[in-house]
Amino acid sequence: MAKPKETVWQVESLFDILNESVNLFSTEAFKRKININIYTGKYKKLFVLGDKVQLKQVFVNLIKNALEAINKSGEIIININKDDKYVYTNIRDNGIGIPSDKLDHIGQSFFTSKKEGTGLGLMVTQNIISSHKGKIMVKSKEGIGTNFTIQLPLYPS
């Protein structure tokens, strides 16, 4: 196995990382008639202390999963919000949803419900968020969709 890259801690714009992550999927989303919308309200200038490459990997994993969960045309909605200490990024899709008996297994090594999945994407995502002193929360209903919430410490502006 390759040695993991060292974490590079810098002040990063969460909006810029999200925007770059979404842009990676714009062609696929267009072809599949899936809209990806980012709603920031007044929060376009929120910053976190972290590794841009790792944080981008988190959002790429979650957006990719959301795209794969949507069978036909659909929508992925990304909302950014904050409080005094944290920035919250919600990634919600209107895909097939995750069965309630599988929710507790999300993030476990090699657990997947996909035919061609490895079960490592969400494990890596959880590890990255944890190393950034954040949390990841998930809510899902079968046939309705899934909402992932990423909580990261807000860097004081």
mmCIF file of C-alpha atoms in Angstrom:
data_model
loop_
_atom_site.group_PDB
_atom_site.id
_atom_site.type_symbol
_atom_site.label_atom_id
_atom_site.label_comp_id
_atom_site.label_asym_id
_atom_site.label_seq_id
_atom_site.Cartn_x
_atom_site.Cartn_y
_atom_site.Cartn_z
ATOM 1 C CA MET A 1 0.000 0.000 0.000
ATOM 2 C CA ALA A 2 1.139 3.522 -0.721
ATOM 3 C CA LYS A 3 2.079 5.770 2.167
ATOM 4 C CA PRO A 4 -0.706 8.292 2.815
ATOM 5 C CA LYS A 5 0.049 11.866 1.854
ATOM 6 C CA GLU A 6 0.826 14.180 4.737
ATOM 7 C CA THR A 7 -1.999 16.486 5.761
ATOM 8 C CA VAL A 8 -1.461 20.115 4.716
ATOM 9 C CA TRP A 9 -3.313 22.381 7.168
ATOM 10 C CA GLN A 10 -4.368 25.731 5.710
ATOM 11 C CA VAL A 11 -7.269 28.136 5.947
ATOM 12 C CA GLU A 12 -9.590 27.155 3.113
ATOM 13 C CA SER A 13 -12.821 28.517 1.644
ATOM 14 C CA LEU A 14 -15.508 25.872 2.077
ATOM 15 C CA PHE A 15 -17.525 27.328 -0.805
ATOM 16 C CA ASP A 16 -14.543 27.073 -3.178
ATOM 17 C CA ILE A 17 -13.925 23.437 -2.222
ATOM 18 C CA LEU A 18 -17.607 22.595 -2.720
ATOM 19 C CA ASN A 19 -17.768 24.421 -6.031
ATOM 20 C CA GLU A 20 -14.701 22.593 -7.358
ATOM 21 C CA SER A 21 -16.167 19.261 -6.216
ATOM 22 C CA VAL A 22 -19.524 19.920 -7.902
ATOM 23 C CA ASN A 23 -17.821 21.012 -11.129
ATOM 24 C CA LEU A 24 -16.161 17.605 -11.414
ATOM 25 C CA PHE A 25 -19.610 16.049 -11.876
ATOM 26 C CA SER A 26 -21.294 18.700 -14.017
ATOM 27 C CA THR A 27 -21.090 16.723 -17.285
ATOM 28 C CA GLU A 28 -22.336 13.470 -15.756
ATOM 29 C CA ALA A 29 -25.142 15.289 -13.936
ATOM 30 C CA PHE A 30 -26.190 17.070 -17.143
ATOM 31 C CA LYS A 31 -26.264 13.810 -19.123
ATOM 32 C CA ARG A 32 -28.389 12.131 -16.465
ATOM 33 C CA LYS A 33 -30.695 15.169 -16.034
ATOM 34 C CA ILE A 34 -29.707 15.648 -12.409
ATOM 35 C CA ASN A 35 -29.507 19.180 -11.071
ATOM 36 C CA ILE A 36 -26.840 19.950 -8.488
ATOM 37 C CA ASN A 37 -27.548 23.183 -6.648
ATOM 38 C CA ILE A 38 -25.466 24.891 -3.981
ATOM 39 C CA TYR A 39 -27.321 27.255 -1.660
ATOM 40 C CA THR A 40 -25.076 29.427 0.469
ATOM 41 C CA GLY A 41 -27.399 32.241 1.396
ATOM 42 C CA LYS A 42 -25.129 34.829 2.930
ATOM 43 C CA TYR A 43 -22.434 32.248 3.718
ATOM 44 C CA LYS A 44 -20.132 32.309 0.690
ATOM 45 C CA LYS A 45 -17.180 33.437 2.780
ATOM 46 C CA LEU A 46 -16.893 30.664 5.355
ATOM 47 C CA PHE A 47 -13.484 29.257 6.130
ATOM 48 C CA VAL A 48 -12.210 26.077 7.738
ATOM 49 C CA LEU A 49 -8.747 24.976 8.797
ATOM 50 C CA GLY A 50 -7.991 21.840 6.856
ATOM 51 C CA ASP A 51 -6.423 20.007 3.989
ATOM 52 C CA LYS A 52 -8.070 21.105 0.742
ATOM 53 C CA VAL A 53 -7.346 17.838 -1.085
ATOM 54 C CA GLN A 54 -8.803 15.742 1.723
ATOM 55 C CA LEU A 55 -11.883 17.927 2.138
ATOM 56 C CA LYS A 56 -12.465 17.862 -1.601
ATOM 57 C CA GLN A 57 -12.294 14.052 -1.432
ATOM 58 C CA VAL A 58 -15.067 14.097 1.188
ATOM 59 C CA PHE A 59 -17.391 16.114 -1.027
ATOM 60 C CA VAL A 60 -16.478 14.148 -4.158
ATOM 61 C CA ASN A 61 -17.349 10.896 -2.352
ATOM 62 C CA LEU A 62 -20.682 12.233 -1.099
ATOM 63 C CA ILE A 63 -21.708 13.815 -4.413
ATOM 64 C CA LYS A 64 -20.725 10.661 -6.318
ATOM 65 C CA ASN A 65 -22.817 8.542 -3.939
ATOM 66 C CA ALA A 66 -25.753 10.921 -4.348
ATOM 67 C CA LEU A 67 -25.525 10.748 -8.148
ATOM 68 C CA GLU A 68 -25.401 6.959 -8.042
ATOM 69 C CA ALA A 69 -28.457 6.844 -5.752
ATOM 70 C CA ILE A 70 -30.636 8.736 -8.243
ATOM 71 C CA ASN A 71 -32.136 6.357 -10.815
ATOM 72 C CA LYS A 72 -33.696 8.901 -13.147
ATOM 73 C CA SER A 73 -33.610 12.662 -13.326
ATOM 74 C CA GLY A 74 -33.351 14.190 -9.909
ATOM 75 C CA GLU A 75 -31.722 16.743 -7.716
ATOM 76 C CA ILE A 76 -28.844 17.103 -5.313
ATOM 77 C CA ILE A 77 -29.165 20.069 -3.003
ATOM 78 C CA ILE A 78 -26.180 21.362 -1.068
ATOM 79 C CA ASN A 79 -26.839 23.849 1.730
ATOM 80 C CA ILE A 80 -24.224 25.677 3.766
ATOM 81 C CA ASN A 81 -25.055 27.049 7.178
ATOM 82 C CA LYS A 82 -23.216 27.988 10.352
ATOM 83 C CA ASP A 83 -23.461 28.812 14.011
ATOM 84 C CA ASP A 84 -20.883 30.423 16.297
ATOM 85 C CA LYS A 85 -18.498 27.450 16.230
ATOM 86 C CA TYR A 86 -19.277 25.252 13.239
ATOM 87 C CA VAL A 87 -20.047 25.277 9.552
ATOM 88 C CA TYR A 88 -22.603 22.724 8.353
ATOM 89 C CA THR A 89 -22.768 21.351 4.846
ATOM 90 C CA ASN A 90 -25.896 19.369 3.964
ATOM 91 C CA ILE A 91 -25.842 17.216 0.852
ATOM 92 C CA ARG A 92 -29.320 15.926 0.102
ATOM 93 C CA ASP A 93 -30.479 13.782 -2.788
ATOM 94 C CA ASN A 94 -33.850 12.451 -3.893
ATOM 95 C CA GLY A 95 -32.442 9.030 -4.688
ATOM 96 C CA ILE A 96 -33.394 5.547 -3.548
ATOM 97 C CA GLY A 97 -32.478 6.141 0.094
ATOM 98 C CA ILE A 98 -30.734 3.834 2.517
ATOM 99 C CA PRO A 99 -32.698 1.124 4.331
ATOM 100 C CA SER A 100 -32.948 1.867 8.070
ATOM 101 C CA ASP A 101 -31.300 -1.443 8.983
ATOM 102 C CA LYS A 102 -28.209 -0.420 6.975
ATOM 103 C CA LEU A 103 -27.737 3.095 8.429
ATOM 104 C CA ASP A 104 -25.703 1.876 11.414
ATOM 105 C CA HIS A 105 -23.221 0.180 9.068
ATOM 106 C CA ILE A 106 -22.379 3.288 7.046
ATOM 107 C CA GLY A 107 -18.663 3.998 7.203
ATOM 108 C CA GLN A 108 -17.643 0.476 8.185
ATOM 109 C CA SER A 109 -14.824 -1.040 6.150
ATOM 110 C CA PHE A 110 -16.036 -2.915 3.079
ATOM 111 C CA PHE A 111 -19.733 -2.347 3.818
ATOM 112 C CA THR A 112 -21.568 -1.388 0.651
ATOM 113 C CA SER A 113 -25.013 -1.768 -0.832
ATOM 114 C CA LYS A 114 -23.739 -1.127 -4.355
ATOM 115 C CA LYS A 115 -23.108 -3.912 -6.843
ATOM 116 C CA GLU A 116 -19.719 -2.509 -7.787
ATOM 117 C CA GLY A 117 -18.815 -0.593 -4.612
ATOM 118 C CA THR A 118 -15.836 -1.272 -2.365
ATOM 119 C CA GLY A 119 -17.287 0.031 0.878
ATOM 120 C CA LEU A 120 -14.289 2.295 1.391
ATOM 121 C CA GLY A 121 -15.551 5.708 0.237
ATOM 122 C CA LEU A 122 -17.628 6.516 3.309
ATOM 123 C CA MET A 123 -15.019 5.015 5.623
ATOM 124 C CA VAL A 124 -12.397 7.350 4.136
ATOM 125 C CA THR A 125 -14.882 10.227 4.343
ATOM 126 C CA GLN A 126 -15.501 9.596 8.041
ATOM 127 C CA ASN A 127 -11.783 9.344 8.758
ATOM 128 C CA ILE A 128 -11.068 12.647 7.014
ATOM 129 C CA ILE A 129 -13.895 14.460 8.805
ATOM 130 C CA SER A 130 -12.762 13.008 12.139
ATOM 131 C CA SER A 131 -9.161 14.132 11.528
ATOM 132 C CA HIS A 132 -10.541 17.638 10.867
ATOM 133 C CA LYS A 133 -12.315 17.560 14.268
ATOM 134 C CA GLY A 134 -15.693 17.341 12.574
ATOM 135 C CA LYS A 135 -18.700 15.057 12.520
ATOM 136 C CA ILE A 136 -20.718 13.385 9.818
ATOM 137 C CA MET A 137 -24.412 12.660 10.282
ATOM 138 C CA VAL A 138 -26.797 10.855 7.965
ATOM 139 C CA LYS A 139 -30.572 10.645 7.661
ATOM 140 C CA SER A 140 -32.291 8.616 5.010
ATOM 141 C CA LYS A 141 -35.672 7.246 3.996
ATOM 142 C CA GLU A 142 -36.084 4.538 1.433
ATOM 143 C CA GLY A 143 -37.673 5.828 -1.743
ATOM 144 C CA ILE A 144 -37.274 9.458 -0.644
ATOM 145 C CA GLY A 145 -33.551 10.165 -0.404
ATOM 146 C CA THR A 146 -30.578 10.727 1.830
ATOM 147 C CA ASN A 147 -29.139 13.728 3.652
ATOM 148 C CA PHE A 148 -25.519 13.833 4.802
ATOM 149 C CA THR A 149 -24.515 16.645 7.145
ATOM 150 C CA ILE A 150 -20.849 17.490 7.551
ATOM 151 C CA GLN A 151 -20.001 19.571 10.614
ATOM 152 C CA LEU A 152 -16.574 21.235 10.647
ATOM 153 C CA PRO A 153 -15.070 23.771 13.035
ATOM 154 C CA LEU A 154 -15.510 27.283 11.660
ATOM 155 C CA TYR A 155 -12.291 29.207 11.236
ATOM 156 C CA PRO A 156 -12.733 32.671 12.782
ATOM 157 C CA SER A 157 -12.848 35.379 10.133
#
